[in-house]
Amino acid sequence: MSVIRAVAQGCGHHLPSRVVENAEFAETLDTTDEWIRSRTGIERRHFAADGELTSDLAIKAAKAALANAGMDASELDAIVLATSTPDETFPSTATKVQHALGMGGGFAFDIQAVCAGFVFALANANALVLSGQAKCVMVIGAETFSRIMDWTDRGTCVLFGDGAGALILRAEDGTGTAQDRGILSTDLNSDGAHHDILYVDGGVSSTQSTGVLRMEGKEVFRHAVSKLAETGHTALSRAGLTGDDIDWLVPHQANLRIIQSTAKKIDLPMEKVILTVQDHGNTSAASIPLALSSGVASGQIKTGDLLLMEAIGGGLAWGAAALRW
Ligand code: ACO
């Protein structure tokens, strides 16, 4: 049976030039490189310079993805950009990227599902392609989480970083089997009952200010391990696949221990996991496309490989996608 698939054409990423090592936090906070490294796996992260915006990172990642795909922006019908740290309350950061790329036509919009944002954006881009509303969609995850940190809270400010990654999908004919290239399945979930364990304590309609990130790390950790394994299994089974079929797990890069526990729950050796958490920290919606682009650039991810991407973040919101590269 012939079906339409949203197939990856290329990807790219961009990281701000400033690298902050763990040791830098020890100068102002009661923390150590050893604590951060052993509890999270994070060794360093990138922070945007003053005046460097989420859209600046997104535009550079988008241009890198176009170059990687050998495409021109005029071939794009849509941009779906996941961020929780937009340049402005409105308009969307996606429309700034659209203009900077010189797209001319088509449409662009933002999606907000915090650290799960890229998976939500991917599922929406897939739906646009499958419904015929767009043939070629750029999916971007871009964040400047350094703008919403409480620099006195050692439990959160050491965890996050800034960056952007982009992936281009285009409609192609498939056979309808799990051997097709492209997005094979997605699974999206949220549960607002868990709002208080991970949120930003400000916003347009509540405080008319930006606010800073608040998190009960232990609680988030507990939900993450069980929910990530569950959504991964669901996405795989929707595509008629099992954990044995995975070539690469491309997880949200929040914490090495969460990634290790999730891999164990789906019986996947760590050799099959793309890891960037040590160099990027948690870049929220940007973390999966950053890991994906790093895995492709390093030659680990090859055409035909089956990728499982999964993420959880504030909301709580969580989900997974199975994609054959
Ligand atoms: N340096 C030194 N000590 C610290 C630090 C630090 N940077 N941070 C916390 N501590 C202390 C705490 O104050 C506490 O001290 P106490 O016992 O004297 O009170 C002790 O370390 C233990 O704190 P816990 O929070 O229990 O430490 P835990 O082992 O749970 O690790 C961590 C904390 C790393 C935050 C972990 O819980 C975690 O990674 N949680 C998940 C976070 C996550 O995945 N978020 C993803 C979603 S993010 C999004 O959607 C935006």
XYZ file of C-alpha atoms and ligand atoms in Angstrom:
376
model
C 0.000 0.000 0.000
C 1.450 3.354 -1.027
C 1.484 5.987 1.718
C 2.968 9.451 2.233
C 5.909 9.668 4.647
C 7.601 12.768 6.072
C 11.224 11.915 5.250
C 14.328 13.614 6.688
C 16.262 15.614 4.081
C 18.942 17.074 6.335
C 19.614 18.633 9.712
C 21.839 21.220 11.358
C 22.536 22.943 14.626
C 24.086 25.991 16.207
C 25.562 26.603 19.658
C 26.519 30.015 21.078
C 30.290 30.502 21.279
C 30.491 30.996 25.058
C 31.228 27.695 26.831
C 30.682 27.565 30.590
C 32.443 24.752 32.456
C 30.995 23.370 35.713
C 33.867 24.893 37.669
C 32.590 28.399 36.833
C 29.484 27.815 39.007
C 31.646 26.897 41.988
C 32.940 30.492 41.997
C 29.511 31.860 43.040
C 27.548 28.859 44.362
C 28.006 26.100 46.947
C 28.580 23.431 44.285
C 31.387 21.455 42.661
C 32.264 20.066 39.240
C 32.188 16.603 40.842
C 28.592 17.053 42.163
C 27.230 18.312 38.837
C 29.095 15.666 36.816
C 28.136 12.707 39.007
C 24.447 13.671 39.472
C 23.738 14.850 35.924
C 26.530 13.873 33.513
C 26.841 17.548 32.537
C 30.391 18.908 32.157
C 29.774 22.164 30.290
C 27.077 24.099 28.444
C 26.845 27.042 26.034
C 25.280 30.384 26.983
C 24.095 33.006 24.513
C 25.867 36.380 24.601
C 24.016 39.527 25.671
C 21.723 40.463 22.800
C 21.993 37.030 21.163
C 18.394 35.890 20.710
C 16.651 32.538 20.359
C 15.883 33.507 16.743
C 19.600 34.153 16.074
C 20.418 30.586 17.136
C 17.422 29.202 15.223
C 18.345 31.041 11.995
C 21.904 29.673 12.084
C 20.647 26.128 12.763
C 18.089 26.495 9.944
C 20.758 27.634 7.465
C 22.985 24.716 8.507
C 20.074 22.295 7.919
C 19.379 23.769 4.465
C 23.074 23.426 3.566
C 23.122 19.837 4.868
C 20.032 19.012 2.767
C 21.380 20.859 -0.271
C 18.144 22.855 -0.393
C 17.044 26.458 -0.775
C 14.630 28.131 1.671
C 12.207 28.696 -1.238
C 11.543 24.934 -1.197
C 10.090 25.105 2.348
C 6.310 25.355 2.824
C 6.350 25.695 6.596
C 8.426 26.178 9.735
C 7.322 24.669 13.044
C 9.524 26.018 15.831
C 9.498 24.652 19.375
C 10.587 27.053 22.102
C 9.713 28.147 25.635
C 12.079 31.099 25.391
C 10.784 33.114 22.403
C 12.333 36.466 21.459
C 9.063 38.258 22.214
C 5.628 37.413 23.604
C 4.437 37.781 20.026
C 4.853 37.373 17.099
C 6.241 33.871 16.916
C 9.992 33.323 16.729
C 9.215 31.079 13.740
C 8.070 34.065 11.643
C 11.369 35.842 12.364
C 13.214 32.774 11.079
C 10.905 32.608 8.039
C 11.728 36.232 7.150
C 15.482 35.836 7.772
C 15.600 32.786 5.492
C 13.796 34.760 2.767
C 11.100 32.134 2.452
C 8.622 34.583 0.945
C 5.586 32.289 1.104
C 4.334 29.473 3.262
C 3.641 29.717 6.982
C 5.516 29.556 10.283
C 4.437 29.172 13.887
C 5.754 28.305 17.369
C 4.877 25.329 19.557
C 5.408 25.313 23.311
C 5.762 22.002 25.140
C 8.956 22.874 27.052
C 11.529 20.047 26.888
C 9.093 17.870 24.913
C 8.677 20.696 22.385
C 10.685 19.124 19.582
C 8.706 15.868 19.681
C 5.432 17.849 19.686
C 6.694 19.982 16.767
C 7.766 16.865 14.879
C 4.340 15.241 15.344
C 2.623 18.422 14.112
C 4.942 18.733 11.118
C 4.231 15.085 10.297
C 0.482 15.772 10.476
C 0.876 18.762 8.099
C 2.694 16.543 5.604
C 0.309 13.582 5.909
C -2.763 15.830 5.540
C -1.316 17.450 2.416
C -1.158 20.961 3.921
C 2.596 21.132 3.422
C 5.095 19.146 1.396
C 8.299 20.382 2.967
C 8.545 21.437 6.626
C 11.475 22.645 8.712
C 11.181 21.612 12.378
C 13.299 23.665 14.771
C 14.001 23.468 18.499
C 15.639 26.665 19.784
C 16.159 27.931 23.320
C 17.925 30.491 25.495
C 17.157 28.945 28.903
C 19.977 31.048 30.410
C 17.401 33.905 30.333
C 15.055 32.194 32.810
C 17.502 30.902 35.424
C 17.584 31.801 39.110
C 21.383 32.113 39.435
C 21.126 31.637 43.205
C 19.401 28.234 42.883
C 22.134 25.593 42.573
C 19.491 22.903 42.027
C 18.471 24.339 38.628
C 20.923 26.873 37.160
C 23.704 24.318 36.643
C 21.461 22.112 34.503
C 20.512 24.189 31.470
C 22.150 25.563 28.321
C 21.329 27.434 25.106
C 21.313 26.218 21.500
C 19.234 25.308 18.453
C 18.782 22.400 16.068
C 16.762 22.001 12.864
C 15.464 19.121 10.771
C 13.917 19.294 7.279
C 11.127 16.851 6.376
C 9.684 16.348 2.902
C 6.745 14.275 1.633
C 7.847 11.123 -0.167
C 6.017 7.978 -1.198
C 6.423 5.018 1.138
C 5.250 1.405 1.127
C 3.425 1.635 4.478
C 5.850 -0.746 6.196
C 8.283 -0.030 9.036
C 11.094 -0.316 6.464
C 10.096 3.055 4.982
C 12.306 6.038 5.607
C 10.641 8.919 7.468
C 8.447 9.338 10.525
C 6.882 5.950 11.283
C 4.931 6.860 14.427
C 4.508 9.453 17.161
C 3.031 9.461 20.674
C 2.116 12.644 22.585
C 0.972 13.016 26.218
C 0.472 15.670 28.871
C -0.886 15.907 32.409
C -1.431 19.368 33.893
C -1.854 17.882 37.380
C 1.936 17.976 37.688
C 2.286 21.714 36.942
C 3.907 22.560 40.276
C 6.964 20.302 39.938
C 8.340 22.197 36.910
C 7.278 25.696 35.861
C 8.410 29.297 35.386
C 7.072 31.601 38.096
C 6.115 34.460 35.778
C 4.283 35.199 32.562
C 2.218 37.608 30.533
C -1.197 37.185 32.155
C -0.004 36.333 35.682
C 2.888 38.635 36.601
C 3.573 40.608 33.414
C 7.203 39.534 33.871
C 9.313 36.688 32.543
C 9.922 34.784 35.793
C 12.486 32.078 36.525
C 12.448 28.282 36.357
C 11.311 26.359 39.460
C 11.724 22.607 39.699
C 11.348 19.762 42.180
C 14.164 17.755 40.599
C 13.541 14.455 42.403
C 9.851 14.392 41.431
C 10.615 15.243 37.791
C 13.260 12.512 37.760
C 10.744 9.934 39.053
C 8.136 10.788 36.385
C 10.780 10.989 33.649
C 12.066 7.432 33.960
C 8.657 5.742 33.901
C 6.951 8.022 31.362
C 9.831 8.049 28.862
C 10.048 4.264 28.726
C 6.245 4.030 28.346
C 5.974 6.568 25.514
C 8.958 4.979 23.755
C 7.263 1.575 23.841
C 3.985 3.085 22.578
C 5.645 4.829 19.621
C 7.525 1.648 18.693
C 4.475 -0.608 18.912
C 2.409 1.836 16.788
C 4.979 1.300 14.038
C 5.022 -2.486 14.571
C 8.534 -2.295 16.040
C 10.263 -3.353 19.255
C 13.304 -2.170 21.198
C 15.430 -4.673 19.231
C 14.812 -2.684 16.047
C 16.335 0.549 17.403
C 19.670 1.601 15.934
C 19.879 4.841 17.918
C 18.023 6.283 20.879
C 18.132 10.085 20.483
C 16.764 11.170 23.870
C 16.098 14.546 25.430
C 19.414 15.373 27.095
C 18.404 16.393 30.632
C 20.363 14.054 32.843
C 22.658 11.105 32.070
C 21.088 9.039 34.871
C 17.591 9.500 33.374
C 18.922 8.481 29.945
C 20.675 5.397 31.405
C 17.539 4.321 33.318
C 15.332 4.771 30.252
C 17.745 2.825 28.027
C 17.782 0.019 30.605
C 13.958 -0.089 30.684
C 13.845 -0.596 26.925
C 16.773 -3.068 27.031
C 19.024 -0.840 24.959
C 22.812 -0.797 25.503
C 24.297 2.687 26.041
C 26.401 2.170 22.867
C 23.157 2.792 20.960
C 22.419 6.142 22.636
C 23.416 9.519 21.178
C 24.817 11.525 24.100
C 25.435 15.274 24.111
C 24.327 16.099 27.654
C 27.972 16.313 28.777
C 28.687 19.176 26.368
C 25.311 20.924 26.011
C 23.492 20.473 29.335
C 19.701 20.546 29.070
C 18.767 22.775 26.126
C 15.048 21.943 26.453
C 13.329 21.830 23.012
C 16.712 22.160 21.287
C 18.266 19.097 22.892
C 16.941 16.371 20.555
C 17.695 18.184 17.268
C 21.127 19.133 18.662
C 21.813 15.474 19.506
C 20.407 14.340 16.150
C 22.538 16.786 14.181
C 25.640 15.874 16.225
C 24.972 12.155 15.611
C 24.594 12.720 11.856
C 27.676 14.966 11.665
C 29.797 12.401 13.555
C 28.741 9.641 11.159
C 27.040 7.587 13.904
C 23.561 7.964 12.356
C 23.390 6.553 8.823
C 20.698 6.376 6.132
C 18.215 3.622 6.988
C 18.898 3.653 10.756
C 15.865 3.463 13.028
C 15.831 6.314 15.560
C 13.684 6.563 18.661
C 13.399 10.101 20.028
C 11.752 10.742 23.389
C 11.384 13.687 25.758
C 9.601 14.949 28.868
C 9.303 18.457 30.245
C 7.160 20.993 32.054
C 3.405 20.464 31.916
C 4.150 17.707 32.385
C 4.289 17.022 28.635
C 6.012 14.001 27.128
C 6.199 11.997 23.929
C 8.206 9.960 21.461
C 8.715 9.503 17.743
C 10.106 6.639 15.673
C 11.893 7.823 12.538
C 13.877 5.882 9.976
C 16.763 8.141 8.863
N 25.590 21.286 43.869
C 25.683 20.741 45.097
N 24.614 20.307 45.784
C 23.407 20.432 45.187
C 23.231 20.995 43.907
C 24.397 21.434 43.244
N 24.366 22.001 42.003
N 21.916 20.981 43.590
C 21.274 20.422 44.615
N 22.168 20.098 45.605
C 21.920 19.506 46.908
C 20.532 19.764 47.400
O 20.431 21.044 47.991
C 20.379 18.642 48.409
O 21.036 19.017 49.592
P 20.392 18.666 51.031
O 20.345 17.173 51.070
O 21.351 19.287 51.969
O 19.036 19.297 51.009
C 21.152 17.482 47.776
O 22.020 18.101 46.800
C 20.279 16.484 47.073
O 19.371 17.199 46.246
P 18.374 16.461 45.287
O 17.552 17.466 44.535
O 17.670 15.428 46.064
O 19.441 15.785 44.289
P 19.193 14.737 43.154
O 20.115 13.614 43.322
O 17.734 14.450 42.968
O 19.694 15.529 41.858
C 18.826 16.781 40.013
C 19.101 16.743 41.497
C 20.128 16.669 39.275
C 18.146 18.097 39.662
C 17.937 15.593 39.613
O 16.865 15.474 40.487
C 17.389 15.701 38.212
O 18.127 15.683 37.246
N 16.057 15.787 38.055
C 15.424 15.824 36.748
C 15.552 17.139 36.111
C 15.050 17.019 34.694
O 15.204 16.007 34.044
N 14.405 17.968 34.154
C 13.927 17.723 32.778
C 12.882 18.500 32.436
S 13.402 20.144 32.392
C 12.208 21.052 31.535
O 11.199 20.580 31.122
C 12.445 22.537 31.401
